[in-house]
Amino acid sequence: MPELPEVETIVRGLRPLLPGKTIQELQILHADVLRQPSGEFSDRLQGHTFESVCRRGKNIVAHLTGDTVLVVNLGMTGRLVLARDETLTTHPAVRFSLSAGPALVYDDVRRFGAVEVMDEAEWAERDRRLGPEPLSSSFTARRLYADLARSVSPIRSWLLDQRRVAGVGNIYANEALHLAGIHPQRPARSVTEGEARRLHRAIRWTLRRAVENRGTTLRDYRDASGNPGDNAAHLRVYGRDQKPCPRCSTRICRLVFGNRTAFFCPRCQPGGAGGIT
Ligand SMILES: [Zn+2]
C-alpha cells in the first residue's frame, strides 16, 4: 500500500509536468473509484487547468482553476501515471486527456482507492482532520510523547491512524518501531519519554530514506512515470519473517493484530501487549 514516501515520489514526478495543463476530456472506465456520480465528477473537472500538485498524508492533492481540488488516495494498488506508454496502465479506471502531453491515468487493480473532486473549503475541512506531517516542523518529539500518553492503542495501530500522524502506513510503522526498539503491540501510553524521542527520530529517518530511494515496491507501486522504487532492499523487518534481524541476527517474528501483520525482532523489541506500565 502506498505510504508517504511513495505518494511523495509520485507528486514529485507530477509537479514539473501537470501545472498549466488543462483537462480536456475525461473517460470513466470504473466509476466505483469515484466518490460522486461520474457525470458530476466530469463536469466539475472538465476545462479546468492544473495549478499545483502536493501531498498531504497519503493523498495526492491537485489544485485546479475554478476552486477545484482533485484528491487521489491510492488505496492498496492505485497508481497515478502519465501514460506515455499504454503498457504502463493495465487496469485504468479514470483517464484525463490533457491539453498537452500524455494522458493522466488513474489505474487500480483492486480498486480500493478513491478519486474525488471537491472545492477548497471542503479540502480544508478534510485536511484539518489529518494529523501532523511527520517530516514537518510541527511534528515534534514532545508532541508525539504527549499524544501517545493519551492512548491505550497498540503503538503500531496508533501510528497507522491518519488522525494521529498523516502518511505512515504498515511498512514504515514497523520499520520505525524496529529502529526505535519498541514492540509493535506495546500500548501507546507505555512509551517512555526517551522512547518517544527515539521513535520520533526513527519515523523521520525511515521516511526520509524511503523518499530518497523513491519508495518501496513490493508488487504494485509505481511512480508517475511507471517505474518501481528502490527502497524494498533496505527494509529491516517488514516482510522479513524468519530472516535475521539486521542488528542482532535473531529471527524476525510476525504477528497479526488489528487486521494487519506486524514484523519485529523479539530481542531488539522486547515486551508486548503488557509492555512497560
Ligand atoms: Zn534484533
PDB file of N, CA, C and O in Angstrom, residues 175-245:
ATOM      1  N   GLU A 175       8.992  -0.534  10.395  1.00  0.00           N
ATOM      2  CA  GLU A 175      10.404  -0.186  10.246  1.00  0.00           C
ATOM      3  C   GLU A 175      10.852   0.779  11.346  1.00  0.00           C
ATOM      4  O   GLU A 175      11.912   0.603  11.943  1.00  0.00           O
ATOM      5  N   ALA A 176      10.036   1.797  11.608  1.00  0.00           N
ATOM      6  CA  ALA A 176      10.404   2.800  12.613  1.00  0.00           C
ATOM      7  C   ALA A 176      10.410   2.186  14.015  1.00  0.00           C
ATOM      8  O   ALA A 176      11.287   2.484  14.831  1.00  0.00           O
ATOM      9  N   LEU A 177       9.449   1.294  14.303  1.00  0.00           N
ATOM     10  CA  LEU A 177       9.400   0.669  15.634  1.00  0.00           C
ATOM     11  C   LEU A 177      10.620  -0.217  15.861  1.00  0.00           C
ATOM     12  O   LEU A 177      11.150  -0.282  16.970  1.00  0.00           O
ATOM     13  N   HIS A 178      11.089  -0.883  14.813  1.00  0.00           N
ATOM     14  CA  HIS A 178      12.307  -1.700  14.962  1.00  0.00           C
ATOM     15  C   HIS A 178      13.510  -0.814  15.246  1.00  0.00           C
ATOM     16  O   HIS A 178      14.291  -1.070  16.171  1.00  0.00           O
ATOM     17  N   LEU A 179      13.614   0.251  14.493  1.00  0.00           N
ATOM     18  CA  LEU A 179      14.731   1.172  14.668  1.00  0.00           C
ATOM     19  C   LEU A 179      14.728   1.777  16.076  1.00  0.00           C
ATOM     20  O   LEU A 179      15.780   1.992  16.676  1.00  0.00           O
ATOM     21  N   ALA A 180      13.533   2.017  16.613  1.00  0.00           N
ATOM     22  CA  ALA A 180      13.412   2.618  17.940  1.00  0.00           C
ATOM     23  C   ALA A 180      13.437   1.576  19.058  1.00  0.00           C
ATOM     24  O   ALA A 180      13.473   1.935  20.237  1.00  0.00           O
ATOM     25  N   GLY A 181      13.393   0.285  18.702  1.00  0.00           N
ATOM     26  CA  GLY A 181      13.435  -0.771  19.718  1.00  0.00           C
ATOM     27  C   GLY A 181      12.159  -0.880  20.538  1.00  0.00           C
ATOM     28  O   GLY A 181      12.196  -1.164  21.739  1.00  0.00           O
ATOM     29  N   ILE A 182      11.018  -0.664  19.899  1.00  0.00           N
ATOM     30  CA  ILE A 182       9.728  -0.704  20.603  1.00  0.00           C
ATOM     31  C   ILE A 182       8.864  -1.819  20.015  1.00  0.00           C
ATOM     32  O   ILE A 182       8.648  -1.861  18.792  1.00  0.00           O
ATOM     33  N   HIS A 183       8.352  -2.712  20.847  1.00  0.00           N
ATOM     34  CA  HIS A 183       7.482  -3.800  20.385  1.00  0.00           C
ATOM     35  C   HIS A 183       6.191  -3.214  19.816  1.00  0.00           C
ATOM     36  O   HIS A 183       5.586  -2.332  20.441  1.00  0.00           O
ATOM     37  N   PRO A 184       5.759  -3.698  18.637  1.00  0.00           N
ATOM     38  CA  PRO A 184       4.586  -3.084  17.973  1.00  0.00           C
ATOM     39  C   PRO A 184       3.284  -3.160  18.770  1.00  0.00           C
ATOM     40  O   PRO A 184       2.355  -2.378  18.520  1.00  0.00           O
ATOM     41  N   GLN A 185       3.218  -4.101  19.707  1.00  0.00           N
ATOM     42  CA  GLN A 185       1.960  -4.259  20.450  1.00  0.00           C
ATOM     43  C   GLN A 185       1.943  -3.491  21.774  1.00  0.00           C
ATOM     44  O   GLN A 185       0.941  -3.503  22.474  1.00  0.00           O
ATOM     45  N   ARG A 186       3.019  -2.832  22.100  1.00  0.00           N
ATOM     46  CA  ARG A 186       3.045  -2.055  23.350  1.00  0.00           C
ATOM     47  C   ARG A 186       1.949  -0.996  23.339  1.00  0.00           C
ATOM     48  O   ARG A 186       1.761  -0.298  22.334  1.00  0.00           O
ATOM     49  N   PRO A 187       1.223  -0.836  24.459  1.00  0.00           N
ATOM     50  CA  PRO A 187       0.247   0.261  24.499  1.00  0.00           C
ATOM     51  C   PRO A 187       0.952   1.604  24.282  1.00  0.00           C
ATOM     52  O   PRO A 187       2.044   1.820  24.823  1.00  0.00           O
ATOM     53  N   ALA A 188       0.337   2.474  23.469  1.00  0.00           N
ATOM     54  CA  ALA A 188       0.968   3.770  23.161  1.00  0.00           C
ATOM     55  C   ALA A 188       1.396   4.489  24.433  1.00  0.00           C
ATOM     56  O   ALA A 188       2.487   5.046  24.499  1.00  0.00           O
ATOM     57  N   ARG A 189       0.545   4.455  25.461  1.00  0.00           N
ATOM     58  CA  ARG A 189       0.863   5.237  26.662  1.00  0.00           C
ATOM     59  C   ARG A 189       1.988   4.629  27.501  1.00  0.00           C
ATOM     60  O   ARG A 189       2.453   5.255  28.458  1.00  0.00           O
ATOM     61  N   SER A 190       2.438   3.410  27.150  1.00  0.00           N
ATOM     62  CA  SER A 190       3.572   2.817  27.878  1.00  0.00           C
ATOM     63  C   SER A 190       4.912   3.309  27.327  1.00  0.00           C
ATOM     64  O   SER A 190       5.960   3.054  27.903  1.00  0.00           O
ATOM     65  N   VAL A 191       4.885   4.018  26.203  1.00  0.00           N
ATOM     66  CA  VAL A 191       6.131   4.508  25.600  1.00  0.00           C
ATOM     67  C   VAL A 191       6.694   5.638  26.467  1.00  0.00           C
ATOM     68  O   VAL A 191       6.001   6.612  26.765  1.00  0.00           O
ATOM     69  N   THR A 192       7.942   5.471  26.879  1.00  0.00           N
ATOM     70  CA  THR A 192       8.567   6.470  27.764  1.00  0.00           C
ATOM     71  C   THR A 192       8.994   7.698  26.958  1.00  0.00           C
ATOM     72  O   THR A 192       9.025   7.673  25.731  1.00  0.00           O
ATOM     73  N   GLU A 193       9.376   8.744  27.674  1.00  0.00           N
ATOM     74  CA  GLU A 193       9.792   9.971  27.002  1.00  0.00           C
ATOM     75  C   GLU A 193      11.025   9.719  26.117  1.00  0.00           C
ATOM     76  O   GLU A 193      11.100  10.197  24.988  1.00  0.00           O
ATOM     77  N   GLY A 194      11.959   8.937  26.630  1.00  0.00           N
ATOM     78  CA  GLY A 194      13.168   8.619  25.859  1.00  0.00           C
ATOM     79  C   GLY A 194      12.832   7.790  24.623  1.00  0.00           C
ATOM     80  O   GLY A 194      13.384   8.008  23.539  1.00  0.00           O
ATOM     81  N   GLU A 195      11.914   6.839  24.800  1.00  0.00           N
ATOM     82  CA  GLU A 195      11.495   6.018  23.655  1.00  0.00           C
ATOM     83  C   GLU A 195      10.760   6.862  22.618  1.00  0.00           C
ATOM     84  O   GLU A 195      10.907   6.645  21.416  1.00  0.00           O
ATOM     85  N   ALA A 196       9.957   7.809  23.072  1.00  0.00           N
ATOM     86  CA  ALA A 196       9.224   8.683  22.139  1.00  0.00           C
ATOM     87  C   ALA A 196      10.215   9.503  21.316  1.00  0.00           C
ATOM     88  O   ALA A 196      10.012   9.709  20.121  1.00  0.00           O
ATOM     89  N   ARG A 197      11.307   9.947  21.951  1.00  0.00           N
ATOM     90  CA  ARG A 197      12.341  10.695  21.209  1.00  0.00           C
ATOM     91  C   ARG A 197      12.988   9.800  20.158  1.00  0.00           C
ATOM     92  O   ARG A 197      13.200  10.210  19.024  1.00  0.00           O
ATOM     93  N   ARG A 198      13.270   8.554  20.561  1.00  0.00           N
ATOM     94  CA  ARG A 198      13.878   7.613  19.597  1.00  0.00           C
ATOM     95  C   ARG A 198      12.913   7.305  18.452  1.00  0.00           C
ATOM     96  O   ARG A 198      13.296   7.228  17.299  1.00  0.00           O
ATOM     97  N   LEU A 199      11.622   7.136  18.807  1.00  0.00           N
ATOM     98  CA  LEU A 199      10.615   6.820  17.787  1.00  0.00           C
ATOM     99  C   LEU A 199      10.440   7.990  16.817  1.00  0.00           C
ATOM    100  O   LEU A 199      10.341   7.797  15.609  1.00  0.00           O
ATOM    101  N   HIS A 200      10.435   9.193  17.343  1.00  0.00           N
ATOM    102  CA  HIS A 200      10.306  10.389  16.516  1.00  0.00           C
ATOM    103  C   HIS A 200      11.444  10.446  15.497  1.00  0.00           C
ATOM    104  O   HIS A 200      11.226  10.651  14.300  1.00  0.00           O
ATOM    105  N   ARG A 201      12.667  10.229  15.993  1.00  0.00           N
ATOM    106  CA  ARG A 201      13.836  10.216  15.087  1.00  0.00           C
ATOM    107  C   ARG A 201      13.720   9.091  14.070  1.00  0.00           C
ATOM    108  O   ARG A 201      14.014   9.265  12.896  1.00  0.00           O
ATOM    109  N   ALA A 202      13.273   7.907  14.544  1.00  0.00           N
ATOM    110  CA  ALA A 202      13.196   6.721  13.676  1.00  0.00           C
ATOM    111  C   ALA A 202      12.155   6.923  12.565  1.00  0.00           C
ATOM    112  O   ALA A 202      12.384   6.548  11.416  1.00  0.00           O
ATOM    113  N   ILE A 203      11.018   7.509  12.901  1.00  0.00           N
ATOM    114  CA  ILE A 203       9.966   7.755  11.891  1.00  0.00           C
ATOM    115  C   ILE A 203      10.516   8.665  10.805  1.00  0.00           C
ATOM    116  O   ILE A 203      10.404   8.387   9.612  1.00  0.00           O
ATOM    117  N   ARG A 204      11.144   9.755  11.230  1.00  0.00           N
ATOM    118  CA  ARG A 204      11.648  10.729  10.241  1.00  0.00           C
ATOM    119  C   ARG A 204      12.768  10.144   9.395  1.00  0.00           C
ATOM    120  O   ARG A 204      12.795  10.325   8.183  1.00  0.00           O
ATOM    121  N   TRP A 205      13.684   9.419  10.036  1.00  0.00           N
ATOM    122  CA  TRP A 205      14.809   8.836   9.300  1.00  0.00           C
ATOM    123  C   TRP A 205      14.309   7.810   8.281  1.00  0.00           C
ATOM    124  O   TRP A 205      14.726   7.817   7.121  1.00  0.00           O
ATOM    125  N   THR A 206      13.377   6.949   8.734  1.00  0.00           N
ATOM    126  CA  THR A 206      12.835   5.889   7.879  1.00  0.00           C
ATOM    127  C   THR A 206      12.118   6.474   6.660  1.00  0.00           C
ATOM    128  O   THR A 206      12.314   6.026   5.533  1.00  0.00           O
ATOM    129  N   LEU A 207      11.296   7.500   6.895  1.00  0.00           N
ATOM    130  CA  LEU A 207      10.537   8.100   5.794  1.00  0.00           C
ATOM    131  C   LEU A 207      11.462   8.849   4.833  1.00  0.00           C
ATOM    132  O   LEU A 207      11.330   8.741   3.620  1.00  0.00           O
ATOM    133  N   ARG A 208      12.428   9.594   5.396  1.00  0.00           N
ATOM    134  CA  ARG A 208      13.349  10.362   4.532  1.00  0.00           C
ATOM    135  C   ARG A 208      14.155   9.439   3.637  1.00  0.00           C
ATOM    136  O   ARG A 208      14.333   9.708   2.456  1.00  0.00           O
ATOM    137  N   ARG A 209      14.651   8.360   4.233  1.00  0.00           N
ATOM    138  CA  ARG A 209      15.456   7.440   3.425  1.00  0.00           C
ATOM    139  C   ARG A 209      14.605   6.797   2.328  1.00  0.00           C
ATOM    140  O   ARG A 209      15.048   6.624   1.201  1.00  0.00           O
ATOM    141  N   ALA A 210      13.347   6.456   2.660  1.00  0.00           N
ATOM    142  CA  ALA A 210      12.477   5.850   1.646  1.00  0.00           C
ATOM    143  C   ALA A 210      12.144   6.843   0.532  1.00  0.00           C
ATOM    144  O   ALA A 210      12.029   6.460  -0.629  1.00  0.00           O
ATOM    145  N   VAL A 211      12.020   8.124   0.876  1.00  0.00           N
ATOM    146  CA  VAL A 211      11.787   9.148  -0.161  1.00  0.00           C
ATOM    147  C   VAL A 211      13.022   9.219  -1.060  1.00  0.00           C
ATOM    148  O   VAL A 211      12.907   9.259  -2.288  1.00  0.00           O
ATOM    149  N   GLU A 212      14.224   9.211  -0.441  1.00  0.00           N
ATOM    150  CA  GLU A 212      15.474   9.240  -1.245  1.00  0.00           C
ATOM    151  C   GLU A 212      15.544   8.044  -2.191  1.00  0.00           C
ATOM    152  O   GLU A 212      16.045   8.151  -3.302  1.00  0.00           O
ATOM    153  N   ASN A 213      15.029   6.898  -1.727  1.00  0.00           N
ATOM    154  CA  ASN A 213      15.040   5.684  -2.553  1.00  0.00           C
ATOM    155  C   ASN A 213      13.812   5.581  -3.459  1.00  0.00           C
ATOM    156  O   ASN A 213      13.550   4.538  -4.036  1.00  0.00           O
ATOM    157  N   ARG A 214      13.032   6.634  -3.510  1.00  0.00           N
ATOM    158  CA  ARG A 214      11.868   6.728  -4.407  1.00  0.00           C
ATOM    159  C   ARG A 214      10.803   5.669  -4.102  1.00  0.00           C
ATOM    160  O   ARG A 214      10.133   5.177  -4.991  1.00  0.00           O
ATOM    161  N   GLY A 215      10.653   5.329  -2.800  1.00  0.00           N
ATOM    162  CA  GLY A 215       9.553   4.461  -2.374  1.00  0.00           C
ATOM    163  C   GLY A 215       9.880   2.977  -2.409  1.00  0.00           C
ATOM    164  O   GLY A 215      10.912   2.566  -2.928  1.00  0.00           O
ATOM    165  N   THR A 216       8.976   2.209  -1.791  1.00  0.00           N
ATOM    166  CA  THR A 216       9.143   0.760  -1.679  1.00  0.00           C
ATOM    167  C   THR A 216       8.191   0.066  -2.642  1.00  0.00           C
ATOM    168  O   THR A 216       6.979   0.236  -2.542  1.00  0.00           O
ATOM    169  N   THR A 217       8.727  -0.711  -3.560  1.00  0.00           N
ATOM    170  CA  THR A 217       7.871  -1.512  -4.436  1.00  0.00           C
ATOM    171  C   THR A 217       7.950  -2.958  -3.990  1.00  0.00           C
ATOM    172  O   THR A 217       9.004  -3.592  -4.086  1.00  0.00           O
ATOM    173  N   LEU A 218       6.844  -3.469  -3.436  1.00  0.00           N
ATOM    174  CA  LEU A 218       6.786  -4.888  -3.094  1.00  0.00           C
ATOM    175  C   LEU A 218       6.126  -5.625  -4.248  1.00  0.00           C
ATOM    176  O   LEU A 218       6.514  -6.697  -4.624  1.00  0.00           O
ATOM    177  N   ARG A 219       5.110  -4.987  -4.847  1.00  0.00           N
ATOM    178  CA  ARG A 219       4.457  -5.569  -6.001  1.00  0.00           C
ATOM    179  C   ARG A 219       3.884  -4.494  -6.931  1.00  0.00           C
ATOM    180  O   ARG A 219       4.297  -4.358  -8.059  1.00  0.00           O
ATOM    181  N   ASP A 220       2.943  -3.701  -6.427  1.00  0.00           N
ATOM    182  CA  ASP A 220       2.162  -2.838  -7.309  1.00  0.00           C
ATOM    183  C   ASP A 220       2.653  -1.408  -7.482  1.00  0.00           C
ATOM    184  O   ASP A 220       2.402  -0.801  -8.506  1.00  0.00           O
ATOM    185  N   TYR A 221       3.317  -0.863  -6.460  1.00  0.00           N
ATOM    186  CA  TYR A 221       3.623   0.567  -6.521  1.00  0.00           C
ATOM    187  C   TYR A 221       4.534   0.940  -7.701  1.00  0.00           C
ATOM    188  O   TYR A 221       5.539   0.288  -7.956  1.00  0.00           O
ATOM    189  N   ARG A 222       4.142   2.009  -8.400  1.00  0.00           N
ATOM    190  CA  ARG A 222       4.968   2.598  -9.451  1.00  0.00           C
ATOM    191  C   ARG A 222       4.917   4.116  -9.300  1.00  0.00           C
ATOM    192  O   ARG A 222       3.923   4.658  -8.825  1.00  0.00           O
ATOM    193  N   ASP A 223       5.975   4.797  -9.723  1.00  0.00           N
ATOM    194  CA  ASP A 223       5.959   6.262  -9.664  1.00  0.00           C
ATOM    195  C   ASP A 223       5.154   6.827 -10.845  1.00  0.00           C
ATOM    196  O   ASP A 223       4.574   6.059 -11.628  1.00  0.00           O
ATOM    197  N   ALA A 224       5.162   8.159 -10.986  1.00  0.00           N
ATOM    198  CA  ALA A 224       4.321   8.800 -12.011  1.00  0.00           C
ATOM    199  C   ALA A 224       4.754   8.465 -13.432  1.00  0.00           C
ATOM    200  O   ALA A 224       4.009   8.674 -14.387  1.00  0.00           O
ATOM    201  N   SER A 225       5.981   7.936 -13.582  1.00  0.00           N
ATOM    202  CA  SER A 225       6.445   7.530 -14.908  1.00  0.00           C
ATOM    203  C   SER A 225       6.346   6.031 -15.107  1.00  0.00           C
ATOM    204  O   SER A 225       6.783   5.507 -16.129  1.00  0.00           O
ATOM    205  N   GLY A 226       5.834   5.315 -14.097  1.00  0.00           N
ATOM    206  CA  GLY A 226       5.661   3.872 -14.219  1.00  0.00           C
ATOM    207  C   GLY A 226       6.843   3.053 -13.727  1.00  0.00           C
ATOM    208  O   GLY A 226       6.886   1.836 -13.920  1.00  0.00           O
ATOM    209  N   ASN A 227       7.813   3.699 -13.037  1.00  0.00           N
ATOM    210  CA  ASN A 227       8.991   2.966 -12.557  1.00  0.00           C
ATOM    211  C   ASN A 227       8.827   2.521 -11.105  1.00  0.00           C
ATOM    212  O   ASN A 227       8.268   3.252 -10.294  1.00  0.00           O
ATOM    213  N   PRO A 228       9.367   1.338 -10.743  1.00  0.00           N
ATOM    214  CA  PRO A 228       9.314   0.905  -9.344  1.00  0.00           C
ATOM    215  C   PRO A 228      10.296   1.697  -8.484  1.00  0.00           C
ATOM    216  O   PRO A 228      11.245   2.286  -9.007  1.00  0.00           O
ATOM    217  N   GLY A 229      10.078   1.689  -7.150  1.00  0.00           N
ATOM    218  CA  GLY A 229      11.005   2.343  -6.225  1.00  0.00           C
ATOM    219  C   GLY A 229      12.114   1.380  -5.812  1.00  0.00           C
ATOM    220  O   GLY A 229      12.052   0.182  -6.102  1.00  0.00           O
ATOM    221  N   ASP A 230      13.141   1.917  -5.119  1.00  0.00           N
ATOM    222  CA  ASP A 230      14.318   1.112  -4.781  1.00  0.00           C
ATOM    223  C   ASP A 230      14.440   0.807  -3.288  1.00  0.00           C
ATOM    224  O   ASP A 230      15.473   0.316  -2.846  1.00  0.00           O
ATOM    225  N   ASN A 231      13.408   1.129  -2.508  1.00  0.00           N
ATOM    226  CA  ASN A 231      13.602   1.009  -1.053  1.00  0.00           C
ATOM    227  C   ASN A 231      13.396  -0.394  -0.492  1.00  0.00           C
ATOM    228  O   ASN A 231      13.792  -0.660   0.640  1.00  0.00           O
ATOM    229  N   ALA A 232      12.791  -1.306  -1.261  1.00  0.00           N
ATOM    230  CA  ALA A 232      12.470  -2.640  -0.716  1.00  0.00           C
ATOM    231  C   ALA A 232      13.716  -3.349  -0.182  1.00  0.00           C
ATOM    232  O   ALA A 232      13.669  -4.021   0.853  1.00  0.00           O
ATOM    233  N   ALA A 233      14.847  -3.176  -0.853  1.00  0.00           N
ATOM    234  CA  ALA A 233      16.080  -3.857  -0.444  1.00  0.00           C
ATOM    235  C   ALA A 233      16.601  -3.339   0.893  1.00  0.00           C
ATOM    236  O   ALA A 233      17.451  -3.974   1.516  1.00  0.00           O
ATOM    237  N   HIS A 234      16.086  -2.179   1.334  1.00  0.00           N
ATOM    238  CA  HIS A 234      16.582  -1.575   2.576  1.00  0.00           C
ATOM    239  C   HIS A 234      15.690  -1.862   3.776  1.00  0.00           C
ATOM    240  O   HIS A 234      15.956  -1.366   4.867  1.00  0.00           O
ATOM    241  N   LEU A 235      14.614  -2.628   3.589  1.00  0.00           N
ATOM    242  CA  LEU A 235      13.701  -2.875   4.713  1.00  0.00           C
ATOM    243  C   LEU A 235      14.394  -3.747   5.761  1.00  0.00           C
ATOM    244  O   LEU A 235      15.080  -4.709   5.436  1.00  0.00           O
ATOM    245  N   ARG A 236      14.181  -3.391   7.029  1.00  0.00           N
ATOM    246  CA  ARG A 236      14.843  -4.101   8.133  1.00  0.00           C
ATOM    247  C   ARG A 236      13.994  -5.275   8.629  1.00  0.00           C
ATOM    248  O   ARG A 236      14.518  -6.345   8.907  1.00  0.00           O
ATOM    249  N   VAL A 237      12.702  -5.060   8.789  1.00  0.00           N
ATOM    250  CA  VAL A 237      11.836  -6.123   9.321  1.00  0.00           C
ATOM    251  C   VAL A 237      10.620  -6.421   8.446  1.00  0.00           C
ATOM    252  O   VAL A 237      10.176  -7.570   8.379  1.00  0.00           O
ATOM    253  N   TYR A 238      10.074  -5.414   7.782  1.00  0.00           N
ATOM    254  CA  TYR A 238       8.816  -5.609   7.054  1.00  0.00           C
ATOM    255  C   TYR A 238       8.962  -6.691   5.978  1.00  0.00           C
ATOM    256  O   TYR A 238       9.857  -6.617   5.128  1.00  0.00           O
ATOM    257  N   GLY A 239       8.089  -7.710   6.032  1.00  0.00           N
ATOM    258  CA  GLY A 239       8.100  -8.795   5.047  1.00  0.00           C
ATOM    259  C   GLY A 239       9.271  -9.748   5.203  1.00  0.00           C
ATOM    260  O   GLY A 239       9.506 -10.584   4.345  1.00  0.00           O
ATOM    261  N   ARG A 240      10.020  -9.638   6.348  1.00  0.00           N
ATOM    262  CA  ARG A 240      11.232 -10.445   6.514  1.00  0.00           C
ATOM    263  C   ARG A 240      11.066 -11.510   7.603  1.00  0.00           C
ATOM    264  O   ARG A 240      12.021 -11.842   8.320  1.00  0.00           O
ATOM    265  N   ASP A 241       9.881 -12.083   7.709  1.00  0.00           N
ATOM    266  CA  ASP A 241       9.587 -13.137   8.674  1.00  0.00           C
ATOM    267  C   ASP A 241      10.638 -14.251   8.619  1.00  0.00           C
ATOM    268  O   ASP A 241      10.935 -14.749   7.522  1.00  0.00           O
ATOM    269  N   GLN A 242      11.189 -14.599   9.780  1.00  0.00           N
ATOM    270  CA  GLN A 242      12.183 -15.688   9.909  1.00  0.00           C
ATOM    271  C   GLN A 242      13.580 -15.344   9.373  1.00  0.00           C
ATOM    272  O   GLN A 242      14.507 -16.135   9.501  1.00  0.00           O
ATOM    273  N   LYS A 243      13.727 -14.161   8.813  1.00  0.00           N
ATOM    274  CA  LYS A 243      15.069 -13.760   8.353  1.00  0.00           C
ATOM    275  C   LYS A 243      15.808 -13.103   9.530  1.00  0.00           C
ATOM    276  O   LYS A 243      15.179 -12.674  10.492  1.00  0.00           O
ATOM    277  N   PRO A 244      17.138 -12.989   9.465  1.00  0.00           N
ATOM    278  CA  PRO A 244      17.866 -12.436  10.611  1.00  0.00           C
ATOM    279  C   PRO A 244      17.673 -10.924  10.784  1.00  0.00           C
ATOM    280  O   PRO A 244      17.630 -10.182   9.794  1.00  0.00           O
ATOM    281  N   CYS A 245      17.555 -10.517  12.046  1.00  0.00           N
ATOM    282  CA  CYS A 245      17.473  -9.089  12.366  1.00  0.00           C
ATOM    283  C   CYS A 245      18.787  -8.439  11.925  1.00  0.00           C
ATOM    284  O   CYS A 245      19.856  -8.959  12.215  1.00  0.00           O
TER     285      CYS A 245
END
